[in-house]
Amino acid sequence: MDEASPAHINITIEFTGGLEMLFDNIQTHKVSIPAKDDEGANVNVKSLIPWLCKNIMRDSRKELFVQEGSIRPGILVLINDADWELEGEDQYELKEGDNILFVSTLHGG
Amino acid sequence: MPQTSKVPNHSSHGLSSQQDAVKDTQSLFADHMPTSMTDDILSEMGSVRNYREGLQTNAPLDQTHLAHDFSHIYTPAPALASSRYNRQMLIPSISLLGQQRISAARILIVGLGGLGSPASLYLAGAGVGKLGLLDDDDVELSNLHRQIVHREDSVKQGLPKVQSAKRACEELNGECKVVGHEMRLAVGGSDGAKVMEVFDGYDIVLDCTDNPATRYLISDLCVLLSKTLVSGAAQRLEGQVLLLNYAVPPAAASMDHTARAERGPCYRCVFPTPPSPDMVLSCGEIGILGPVVGTIGTLMASETLRLIVRGLEETRKPTMLLYNAWPADPRSMFRTIGLRGARKDCLACGKEDVLKEKGLKRITKDELVEGRVDYVAFCGVSEDVRILKSGERMSAQEFLHLTAREAGTENHQRVKRPVIVDTREPHEVEMGPKIGGSINIPLTKILRQGRSIEEMEALLLDGKHDSMLFVCQRGNDSQIAARKMLEARRQRYETKAESGADGVGTMNGEDSRIAFIGDIAGGFAAIEKVIRTSSVRPP
Ligand SMILES: [Zn+2]
């Protein structure tokens, strides 16, 4: 293991389109997350999601955020303002200073 | 207008309008150009003036000159340049060609609500050649705070939105051909072919609707008919705008200079699976601020004009604009995010062979027209939530009669009353009707890992109550709350029953002291209906 690698990395998590309702009504969360997941692998977006549910979600309706183990339909995940599908989806390994934005689609008109 | 000292001031001795125009031009340039450049232009203009002054000092013009034909040396300004569109034509990137394109464009606006209102007004004002308006709704009073194309008068007359908006657009610009399509956007039966025909008469479509099923249908129609789609949405204090089915640059990986522009994503590419219906709330349920939806509608009009003027061939990376009117950080009021490109396995715009490999087939025109693509089923019916069993629900009628009877009972002591838990959010309670003696614990609080369950349990067992009734606006949240309470109690009494440490009857995990835990079916909406239509007076 790389000695210089820190135990935690600092990232910004943002919620829009009403999703913030599930996260204490706060749109921007500055969080410090463990750099490694339970298996010792570098933390990626996939392992970030249960971490968010466990640590910053304040509503028991998890299904409004996660369905069948992944982000529910209608939510876009943006890694540093780019669609996560351009960045390797949930396999994207988080880096210090990353911004992860969850956008819930709006329908009103 | 400010003037520089270099400009000779002639205004003291009555200038002709032509000289005025020259002076204006000088000031205009002087205002916007670096000094050295202004000097050059001013000296040039000075020579024009000298030339004209020279003419004026010569003998008076022979009147017969006026009868001469100057067409070989003089072409009048195009009529369009001095038209009502002059101010937008002064923008270099629009100019004459841009306005000609605008005047020839055929634009369809689907939905004449909060988005369609400013979009239709701005596009009519800009002078689009043909403006189609499609909707099947009537104007209501609750629309007016944001749907600025409509007027109180339309509400009084009970006008369809299409007629109301058409009138406003025509009043604004009599030159714009406004076509009303008063129809439901639906496929199947005779509707499909009609919808297809309407869409085919336009170049660009604006999706100003308010529900996922219509959004998927509009997108599929645009893919099948190769129309560019400008899509917007807004709710509460937020909005989103995106261009769909639009030319995007060739894939970055391809360094081939001959690579052709590709088609950008459609709505299905961006959102292949619709959100579950209980996540989709209408403006009527969660609210919307007028200027927020107005901003999005205005941005849609602006995007449309850009598409018209720059041409549909111009490529642009797929993006989505997010707008948050009241952001925590003012820098994030507007934000543009990069979207993925088209999906090769998209059911609407994907590649036939890729879909085939996955055992899928692309949606065809015939399927769509014949109504074989069920958009409502695809997006789920946002029916009333059914979480409680019928035995766990009390009708509004029954609730009102029971409460009225209790109030009439002389011996109050003997009757245990229900704990009535109002699960609406505080601002909803404030604006809505209330039930006497009820307590307000919002659903969001009940669902949070907190103490609200314990609080409710304590009330239920205080000896004055024998039941608990949850109530909300429409009878959806109340079911979720009641289920949560029932679940919490079941776990509690099962645990107690297993450990045998229980003094109360706990057969099958039941608490014999409690008669009923459930909700009022249909919530306040149902209660109000009963009160309106029967002689039962509110307790
Ligand atoms: Zn597509």
XYZ file of C-alpha atoms and ligand atoms in Angstrom:
649
model
C 0.000 0.000 0.000
C 1.141 3.457 -0.887
C 2.282 5.114 2.330
C 1.437 8.601 1.129
C -2.172 7.727 0.447
C -4.421 9.365 3.028
C -7.023 7.482 5.049
C -9.749 9.893 4.013
C -10.538 12.003 0.993
C -12.562 15.182 0.973
C -15.278 15.510 -1.622
C -18.368 17.616 -2.218
C -21.750 15.963 -2.593
C -24.626 17.972 -4.060
C -28.312 17.199 -4.472
C -30.789 19.058 -6.680
C -34.283 18.660 -8.040
C -35.804 17.870 -4.654
C -33.355 15.091 -3.697
C -31.960 17.289 -0.943
C -35.230 16.572 0.892
C -33.824 13.131 1.714
C -30.569 14.618 2.976
C -31.647 16.972 5.739
C -32.763 19.558 3.169
C -29.137 20.488 2.564
C -28.042 20.796 -1.052
C -24.284 20.849 -0.574
C -22.487 18.462 1.749
C -18.717 18.640 2.248
C -17.766 15.168 3.391
C -14.659 13.245 4.282
C -14.963 9.631 3.221
C -12.693 6.634 3.852
C -10.255 6.321 0.942
C -10.678 2.530 0.931
C -13.849 0.480 0.989
C -14.418 -2.544 3.273
C -12.417 -4.796 0.947
C -9.499 -2.366 0.840
C -10.175 -1.200 -2.693
C -10.066 2.480 -3.612
C -13.417 4.056 -2.928
C -15.496 4.496 -6.066
C -18.943 5.883 -6.789
C -20.475 2.442 -6.306
C -19.248 2.193 -2.739
C -19.974 5.881 -2.118
C -23.707 5.381 -2.553
C -24.309 3.091 0.473
C -21.958 5.336 2.435
C -24.213 8.325 1.670
C -27.325 6.370 2.665
C -25.735 5.360 5.937
C -24.068 8.612 6.857
C -25.928 11.601 5.495
C -29.409 10.425 4.518
C -31.952 11.538 7.102
C -35.045 9.963 5.600
C -35.948 6.298 5.760
C -37.277 6.256 2.189
C -34.028 4.928 0.703
C -35.965 3.703 -2.330
C -36.335 7.327 -3.436
C -32.573 7.355 -3.959
C -31.481 3.769 -4.483
C -33.370 0.948 -6.175
C -32.063 -2.583 -6.603
C -28.610 -1.565 -5.519
C -28.170 1.312 -7.897
C -29.277 4.909 -8.252
C -32.978 4.972 -9.059
C -34.176 5.882 -12.568
C -34.654 9.595 -13.145
C -31.534 10.604 -11.216
C -28.476 11.736 -13.164
C -25.093 11.320 -11.509
C -22.549 13.944 -12.479
C -18.866 13.608 -11.703
C -17.322 17.073 -11.753
C -20.280 18.264 -13.825
C -20.024 15.520 -16.447
C -22.399 12.582 -16.801
C -20.910 9.631 -14.904
C -21.313 7.525 -18.032
C -18.549 9.640 -19.549
C -16.358 8.860 -16.534
C -16.718 5.116 -16.112
C -20.015 5.141 -14.240
C -19.994 3.633 -10.761
C -16.439 2.309 -11.230
C -15.073 5.846 -11.169
C -12.514 6.095 -8.348
C -13.027 9.158 -6.224
C -10.250 11.702 -5.899
C -9.615 14.468 -3.401
C -11.719 17.518 -4.275
C -14.191 15.704 -6.540
C -17.690 17.027 -6.892
C -20.482 14.485 -7.167
C -23.823 15.951 -8.147
C -27.107 14.050 -8.065
C -29.769 15.628 -10.269
C -33.347 14.479 -10.033
C -35.244 15.057 -13.271
C -37.933 17.671 -13.072
C -41.227 17.197 -14.856
C -43.302 20.248 -14.081
C -44.124 22.769 -16.704
C -25.795 60.419 -25.848
C -22.258 61.243 -24.700
C -20.037 62.890 -27.283
C -16.307 63.037 -27.600
C -14.587 66.375 -27.993
C -13.426 65.265 -31.475
C -16.957 65.427 -32.798
C -17.817 68.880 -34.092
C -21.040 69.908 -32.466
C -23.500 71.051 -35.089
C -26.601 70.767 -33.036
C -26.776 74.535 -32.487
C -27.670 75.258 -36.105
C -30.546 72.930 -36.942
C -29.214 69.851 -38.710
C -31.054 67.839 -41.289
C -32.142 64.379 -40.181
C -29.395 62.882 -42.338
C -26.776 64.892 -40.542
C -28.358 63.808 -37.286
C -27.979 60.224 -38.330
C -24.297 60.774 -39.091
C -23.836 62.397 -35.720
C -25.597 59.494 -34.022
C -23.371 57.020 -35.787
C -20.316 58.950 -34.674
C -21.431 58.916 -31.077
C -22.292 55.262 -31.264
C -18.829 54.377 -32.525
C -17.187 56.804 -30.147
C -18.844 55.035 -27.251
C -17.626 51.596 -28.101
C -14.271 51.921 -29.784
C -10.720 52.632 -28.691
C -9.713 56.245 -29.314
C -7.277 55.623 -32.182
C -9.905 53.653 -34.077
C -12.559 56.271 -33.426
C -10.286 58.952 -34.814
C -9.922 57.113 -38.105
C -13.631 56.595 -38.454
C -14.408 60.170 -37.537
C -12.025 61.563 -40.118
C -13.645 59.316 -42.732
C -17.020 60.552 -41.757
C -15.779 64.090 -41.878
C -14.949 63.593 -45.537
C -18.419 62.248 -46.227
C -19.825 65.349 -44.653
C -17.542 67.619 -46.664
C -18.654 65.903 -49.831
C -22.288 66.465 -48.994
C -21.682 70.021 -47.910
C -19.972 70.542 -51.266
C -23.101 69.365 -53.013
C -25.214 71.690 -50.987
C -23.162 74.750 -51.912
C -23.677 74.052 -55.618
C -26.718 75.232 -57.557
C -30.088 74.048 -56.233
C -31.074 70.574 -57.419
C -32.943 70.438 -60.676
C -36.444 69.135 -59.895
C -36.343 66.899 -62.943
C -33.630 64.839 -61.248
C -36.256 63.468 -58.894
C -38.105 61.844 -61.745
C -35.000 59.958 -62.769
C -34.576 56.270 -62.176
C -31.677 55.710 -59.774
C -32.140 51.983 -59.561
C -28.832 51.331 -61.321
C -26.970 53.061 -58.489
C -29.356 52.726 -55.560
C -31.116 49.766 -53.964
C -33.474 50.557 -51.131
C -32.938 48.848 -47.740
C -34.775 45.550 -47.512
C -38.183 46.116 -45.966
C -37.388 43.592 -43.239
C -34.512 45.770 -41.981
C -36.803 48.606 -40.998
C -39.511 46.270 -39.762
C -40.548 45.644 -36.164
C -37.673 43.144 -36.004
C -35.002 45.823 -36.513
C -33.651 45.673 -32.957
C -32.965 41.954 -33.024
C -31.561 42.245 -36.553
C -28.996 44.754 -35.288
C -27.331 41.847 -33.486
C -24.580 40.880 -35.940
C -25.135 37.156 -35.463
C -28.775 37.554 -36.482
C -28.756 40.244 -39.200
C -30.894 39.925 -42.293
C -30.273 36.249 -42.947
C -31.114 35.350 -39.362
C -34.388 37.216 -39.506
C -35.234 35.614 -42.828
C -34.691 32.249 -41.199
C -36.827 33.215 -38.200
C -39.588 34.426 -40.514
C -39.530 31.093 -42.325
C -39.321 28.852 -39.231
C -42.148 26.558 -38.171
C -42.191 26.012 -34.419
C -44.504 23.799 -32.367
C -45.070 24.468 -28.679
C -46.593 21.547 -26.814
C -48.127 22.687 -23.528
C -49.325 26.247 -22.934
C -48.569 26.419 -19.249
C -45.784 28.094 -17.325
C -43.109 27.154 -19.879
C -45.226 27.557 -22.990
C -46.433 31.025 -21.931
C -43.205 33.022 -22.263
C -41.939 30.714 -25.022
C -44.976 31.398 -27.206
C -44.942 35.142 -26.532
C -41.237 35.559 -27.292
C -41.363 33.421 -30.410
C -44.450 35.233 -31.698
C -42.750 38.548 -30.923
C -39.578 37.483 -32.734
C -41.697 36.806 -35.798
C -41.442 33.067 -36.393
C -43.244 32.172 -39.603
C -45.614 29.601 -38.192
C -46.216 29.076 -34.501
C -48.159 25.954 -33.527
C -49.784 25.764 -30.105
C -50.895 22.371 -28.794
C -52.764 21.692 -25.541
C -56.066 20.216 -24.384
C -56.510 22.052 -21.106
C -58.648 25.042 -20.105
C -57.310 28.141 -18.360
C -57.823 28.136 -14.590
C -57.368 30.855 -12.021
C -54.514 28.967 -10.317
C -52.580 29.075 -13.607
C -52.334 32.823 -13.833
C -49.498 33.468 -11.373
C -47.101 31.864 -13.816
C -48.863 31.242 -17.133
C -48.481 34.799 -18.325
C -49.874 34.255 -21.800
C -53.367 33.870 -20.266
C -55.641 36.518 -18.752
C -58.400 36.566 -16.123
C -60.819 37.055 -18.950
C -59.906 33.628 -20.351
C -60.723 32.058 -16.979
C -64.109 33.809 -16.891
C -64.859 32.621 -20.405
C -63.596 29.130 -19.632
C -61.353 29.312 -22.695
C -59.117 26.445 -23.763
C -55.449 27.342 -23.256
C -54.808 27.093 -26.986
C -57.434 29.729 -27.811
C -56.332 31.969 -24.972
C -52.659 31.788 -25.978
C -53.450 32.163 -29.677
C -55.354 35.360 -28.964
C -52.465 36.788 -26.933
C -49.839 35.889 -29.547
C -51.927 37.382 -32.340
C -52.481 40.547 -30.342
C -48.736 40.771 -29.844
C -47.802 40.160 -33.461
C -50.431 40.115 -36.161
C -47.759 39.121 -38.683
C -47.118 35.793 -36.995
C -49.223 32.912 -38.234
C -50.456 31.179 -35.109
C -52.016 27.750 -35.539
C -54.020 26.265 -32.685
C -54.075 22.507 -32.115
C -56.688 21.926 -29.471
C -56.093 18.266 -28.903
C -54.917 15.680 -26.460
C -51.399 14.494 -27.097
C -52.147 10.809 -27.399
C -51.578 7.917 -29.734
C -53.744 4.990 -30.702
C -57.121 5.154 -32.379
C -57.378 8.086 -34.740
C -55.203 10.225 -32.455
C -51.878 8.712 -33.520
C -52.020 9.639 -37.175
C -53.309 13.102 -36.338
C -50.529 13.783 -33.829
C -47.944 12.560 -36.321
C -49.355 14.851 -39.000
C -49.324 17.875 -36.699
C -45.704 17.290 -35.632
C -44.620 16.795 -39.223
C -45.712 20.332 -40.057
C -42.976 21.868 -37.913
C -39.167 22.075 -37.800
C -38.511 22.427 -34.075
C -40.635 21.235 -31.153
C -40.686 22.721 -27.647
C -41.674 20.310 -24.902
C -43.471 22.486 -22.371
C -45.517 19.666 -20.837
C -45.657 18.483 -17.271
C -45.501 14.701 -17.075
C -43.069 11.921 -18.032
C -45.468 9.942 -20.262
C -45.947 12.934 -22.613
C -42.246 13.740 -22.500
C -41.327 10.249 -23.761
C -44.036 10.398 -26.424
C -42.915 13.820 -27.691
C -39.301 12.660 -27.815
C -40.185 9.479 -29.728
C -42.256 11.485 -32.220
C -39.341 13.868 -32.735
C -36.918 10.984 -33.317
C -39.220 9.331 -35.848
C -39.819 12.601 -37.683
C -36.242 13.941 -37.279
C -37.260 17.062 -35.411
C -34.995 18.854 -32.981
C -36.511 19.033 -29.512
C -36.064 21.797 -26.962
C -37.042 20.343 -23.617
C -37.662 22.283 -20.422
C -39.011 21.527 -16.975
C -39.426 23.358 -13.709
C -40.749 22.839 -10.256
C -40.583 24.758 -7.012
C -37.450 26.922 -7.344
C -35.555 24.896 -9.924
C -35.539 24.368 -13.645
C -33.759 22.396 -16.370
C -33.295 22.930 -20.117
C -31.844 20.516 -22.638
C -31.617 20.127 -26.388
C -32.431 16.710 -27.754
C -32.194 14.940 -31.063
C -29.698 17.520 -32.161
C -26.454 17.428 -34.144
C -23.447 16.765 -31.941
C -19.752 16.785 -32.886
C -18.278 13.461 -34.055
C -17.024 11.232 -31.235
C -13.863 12.666 -29.693
C -11.974 9.425 -30.260
C -12.359 9.748 -33.990
C -9.583 11.928 -35.396
C -10.948 11.472 -38.884
C -11.574 14.917 -40.341
C -14.237 13.612 -42.634
C -16.210 12.226 -39.685
C -19.776 13.471 -39.942
C -21.737 15.128 -37.206
C -23.715 12.638 -35.164
C -27.187 12.757 -33.813
C -27.292 13.732 -30.145
C -29.222 11.936 -27.447
C -32.993 11.767 -27.312
C -35.013 11.908 -24.087
C -34.848 8.106 -23.787
C -31.057 8.151 -24.162
C -30.750 10.510 -21.211
C -33.501 8.859 -19.165
C -33.894 5.262 -20.395
C -36.112 4.318 -17.451
C -38.852 6.595 -16.188
C -38.934 7.500 -12.519
C -41.448 5.653 -10.391
C -44.804 7.448 -10.461
C -44.747 8.289 -6.768
C -41.601 10.367 -7.364
C -43.399 12.415 -9.986
C -45.328 15.252 -8.478
C -47.133 17.967 -10.360
C -46.866 21.708 -9.855
C -50.337 21.480 -8.364
C -48.932 19.301 -5.617
C -45.514 20.708 -4.844
C -45.673 24.248 -6.127
C -43.815 26.425 -8.588
C -42.659 30.035 -8.584
C -43.780 32.050 -11.626
C -40.458 33.649 -12.607
C -38.654 30.306 -12.228
C -40.752 28.466 -14.776
C -40.836 31.725 -16.784
C -37.036 31.816 -16.884
C -36.943 28.274 -18.223
C -39.630 29.005 -20.844
C -37.694 32.110 -21.867
C -34.446 30.139 -22.152
C -36.301 27.643 -24.338
C -37.408 30.449 -26.665
C -33.856 31.741 -26.781
C -32.449 28.277 -27.545
C -35.044 27.890 -30.293
C -34.044 31.183 -31.915
C -30.402 30.140 -31.779
C -31.256 26.833 -33.466
C -33.216 28.648 -36.164
C -30.575 31.280 -36.864
C -27.465 29.106 -36.610
C -29.066 26.276 -38.500
C -29.852 22.776 -37.351
C -26.547 21.522 -38.782
C -24.435 23.333 -36.229
C -23.055 20.851 -33.750
C -22.996 21.223 -30.017
C -21.976 18.930 -27.188
C -24.908 17.439 -25.293
C -25.482 19.471 -22.145
C -28.194 20.294 -19.682
C -28.644 23.674 -18.047
C -29.679 23.660 -14.407
C -31.229 26.730 -12.793
C -31.746 27.142 -9.085
C -33.424 30.419 -8.209
C -32.514 30.311 -4.515
C -29.213 28.447 -4.298
C -27.212 28.128 -1.098
C -24.185 29.331 -3.051
C -25.053 32.187 -5.473
C -22.413 30.925 -7.902
C -24.460 27.837 -8.565
C -27.606 29.638 -9.704
C -26.909 28.572 -13.286
C -24.920 25.488 -14.065
C -24.291 23.504 -17.229
C -23.618 19.804 -16.961
C -22.229 17.530 -19.673
C -24.567 14.765 -20.765
C -23.800 11.446 -22.370
C -24.274 11.025 -26.118
C -26.927 8.944 -27.844
C -27.274 5.355 -26.637
C -26.601 2.745 -29.289
C -29.223 0.549 -27.621
C -31.848 3.282 -27.304
C -35.338 2.012 -28.099
C -36.155 5.181 -29.995
C -32.958 6.257 -31.740
C -30.581 3.303 -31.258
C -28.803 1.208 -33.853
C -30.870 -1.646 -35.260
C -28.054 -4.244 -35.025
C -27.071 -3.313 -31.455
C -30.691 -3.567 -30.349
C -31.087 -6.887 -32.164
C -28.129 -8.359 -30.280
C -29.950 -7.537 -27.073
C -33.176 -9.002 -28.373
C -34.733 -5.557 -28.672
C -36.412 -3.698 -31.497
C -36.559 -0.054 -32.278
C -39.933 1.670 -31.948
C -41.445 2.132 -35.410
C -43.754 4.815 -36.739
C -46.553 2.296 -37.189
C -46.262 0.990 -33.641
C -46.419 4.498 -32.306
C -49.294 5.638 -34.498
C -51.339 2.558 -33.686
C -50.872 3.121 -29.980
C -48.855 -0.054 -29.439
C -46.338 1.819 -27.322
C -48.118 2.299 -24.011
C -46.615 5.434 -22.527
C -48.895 5.518 -19.538
C -48.051 1.937 -18.582
C -44.354 2.580 -19.277
C -44.270 5.481 -16.848
C -46.585 3.807 -14.372
C -49.948 5.110 -13.368
C -49.683 7.494 -10.502
C -52.756 5.976 -8.985
C -53.484 6.505 -5.366
C -50.961 4.717 -3.245
C -52.284 1.402 -1.889
C -50.224 0.546 1.109
C -52.894 -0.122 3.715
C -55.450 -2.907 3.545
C -59.070 -1.824 3.292
C -59.625 -2.830 6.931
C -56.951 -0.363 7.942
C -58.666 2.570 6.297
C -61.624 4.639 7.434
C -63.700 6.510 4.881
C -64.116 10.250 5.248
C -67.866 9.725 5.648
C -67.416 7.225 8.469
C -64.873 9.460 10.192
C -67.152 12.497 10.104
C -70.185 10.560 11.358
C -68.245 8.912 14.191
C -66.767 12.213 15.296
C -70.118 13.999 15.047
C -71.806 11.252 17.108
C -69.087 11.346 19.738
C -69.426 15.083 20.064
C -73.140 14.561 20.718
C -72.589 11.871 23.372
C -73.318 13.146 26.857
C -71.009 10.846 28.718
C -67.716 11.874 27.205
C -65.705 9.979 29.782
C -66.713 6.593 28.387
C -65.716 7.306 24.818
C -62.059 7.052 23.995
C -61.078 9.292 21.187
C -58.599 8.594 18.397
C -55.248 10.325 18.239
C -55.479 12.177 14.945
C -52.083 12.649 13.339
C -51.967 15.165 10.505
C -48.960 14.158 8.371
C -48.868 17.218 6.114
C -45.851 19.517 6.142
C -46.291 22.577 8.406
C -46.720 25.009 5.485
C -49.439 22.779 4.043
C -51.266 22.670 7.381
C -51.024 26.431 7.576
C -52.692 26.848 4.186
C -55.165 24.008 4.506
C -58.192 22.945 6.579
C -57.595 21.389 9.993
C -59.272 18.802 12.223
C -59.872 19.945 15.787
C -57.642 18.209 18.324
C -55.294 16.765 15.720
C -51.545 16.913 16.114
C -49.182 17.705 13.261
C -46.263 15.332 12.713
C -45.074 15.697 9.101
C -44.379 12.514 7.170
C -40.757 13.526 6.628
C -40.341 13.615 10.407
C -42.090 10.283 10.914
C -39.830 8.684 8.323
C -36.662 10.083 9.788
C -34.795 8.072 12.305
C -36.081 10.095 15.210
C -38.345 10.032 18.209
C -41.683 10.629 16.496
C -42.713 6.952 16.688
C -42.091 6.924 20.459
C -44.036 10.174 20.828
C -46.999 8.709 18.976
C -46.811 5.488 20.986
C -46.914 7.490 24.234
C -50.009 9.384 23.080
C -51.713 6.202 22.029
C -51.168 4.602 25.422
C -51.983 7.610 27.616
C -55.341 6.085 28.626
C -57.447 8.709 26.856
C -57.091 7.174 23.432
C -57.776 3.802 21.924
C -56.998 4.386 18.272
C -54.840 6.380 15.927
C -55.907 7.937 12.657
C -53.482 9.418 10.170
C -54.663 12.080 7.773
C -53.013 14.024 4.933
C -54.173 15.972 1.890
C -55.056 13.109 -0.441
C -54.619 9.916 1.547
C -51.205 8.855 0.250
C -48.747 10.061 2.867
C -51.180 9.052 5.618
C -50.926 5.430 4.454
C -47.145 5.535 4.493
C -47.225 6.983 8.007
C -49.808 4.461 9.269
C -47.819 1.563 7.802
C -44.668 2.830 9.492
C -46.479 3.023 12.857
C -48.072 -0.417 12.433
C -44.698 -1.911 11.512
C -42.952 -0.310 14.474
C -45.630 -1.638 16.869
C -45.617 -5.112 15.337
C -41.875 -5.414 15.822
C -42.147 -4.075 19.339
C -44.882 -6.494 20.460
C -43.443 -9.480 18.658
C -40.187 -8.948 20.488
C -42.065 -8.633 23.748
C -44.175 -11.707 23.040
C -41.070 -13.747 22.278
C -39.351 -12.708 25.465
C -42.617 -13.264 27.375
C -42.086 -10.006 29.212
C -45.480 -8.619 28.450
C -48.484 -7.955 30.637
C -50.832 -7.036 27.830
C -52.511 -9.342 25.352
C -50.024 -9.934 22.589
C -51.608 -12.685 20.586
C -49.881 -12.655 17.187
C -48.017 -9.550 18.173
C -51.286 -7.603 18.578
C -51.940 -5.066 21.289
C -55.466 -5.703 22.601
C -55.822 -2.243 24.122
C -55.808 -0.598 20.755
C -58.942 -0.711 18.620
C -57.698 0.752 15.395
C -54.646 2.153 13.686
C -55.109 3.376 10.157
C -55.810 6.404 8.015
C -58.635 8.467 6.626
C -58.953 7.332 3.027
C -58.704 10.186 0.584
C -57.564 12.626 3.283
C -58.762 16.211 3.477
C -59.811 16.138 -0.174
C -62.336 13.403 0.637
C -63.450 15.065 3.888
C -64.141 18.336 2.079
C -66.129 16.489 -0.554
C -68.335 14.808 2.051
C -68.901 18.134 3.814
C -69.780 19.857 0.558
C -72.187 17.190 -0.606
C -73.879 16.076 2.617
C -75.612 17.614 5.570
C -72.859 16.522 7.907
C -71.288 19.609 9.385
C -67.636 19.625 10.306
C -67.061 18.642 13.942
Zn -32.380 7.804 -27.894
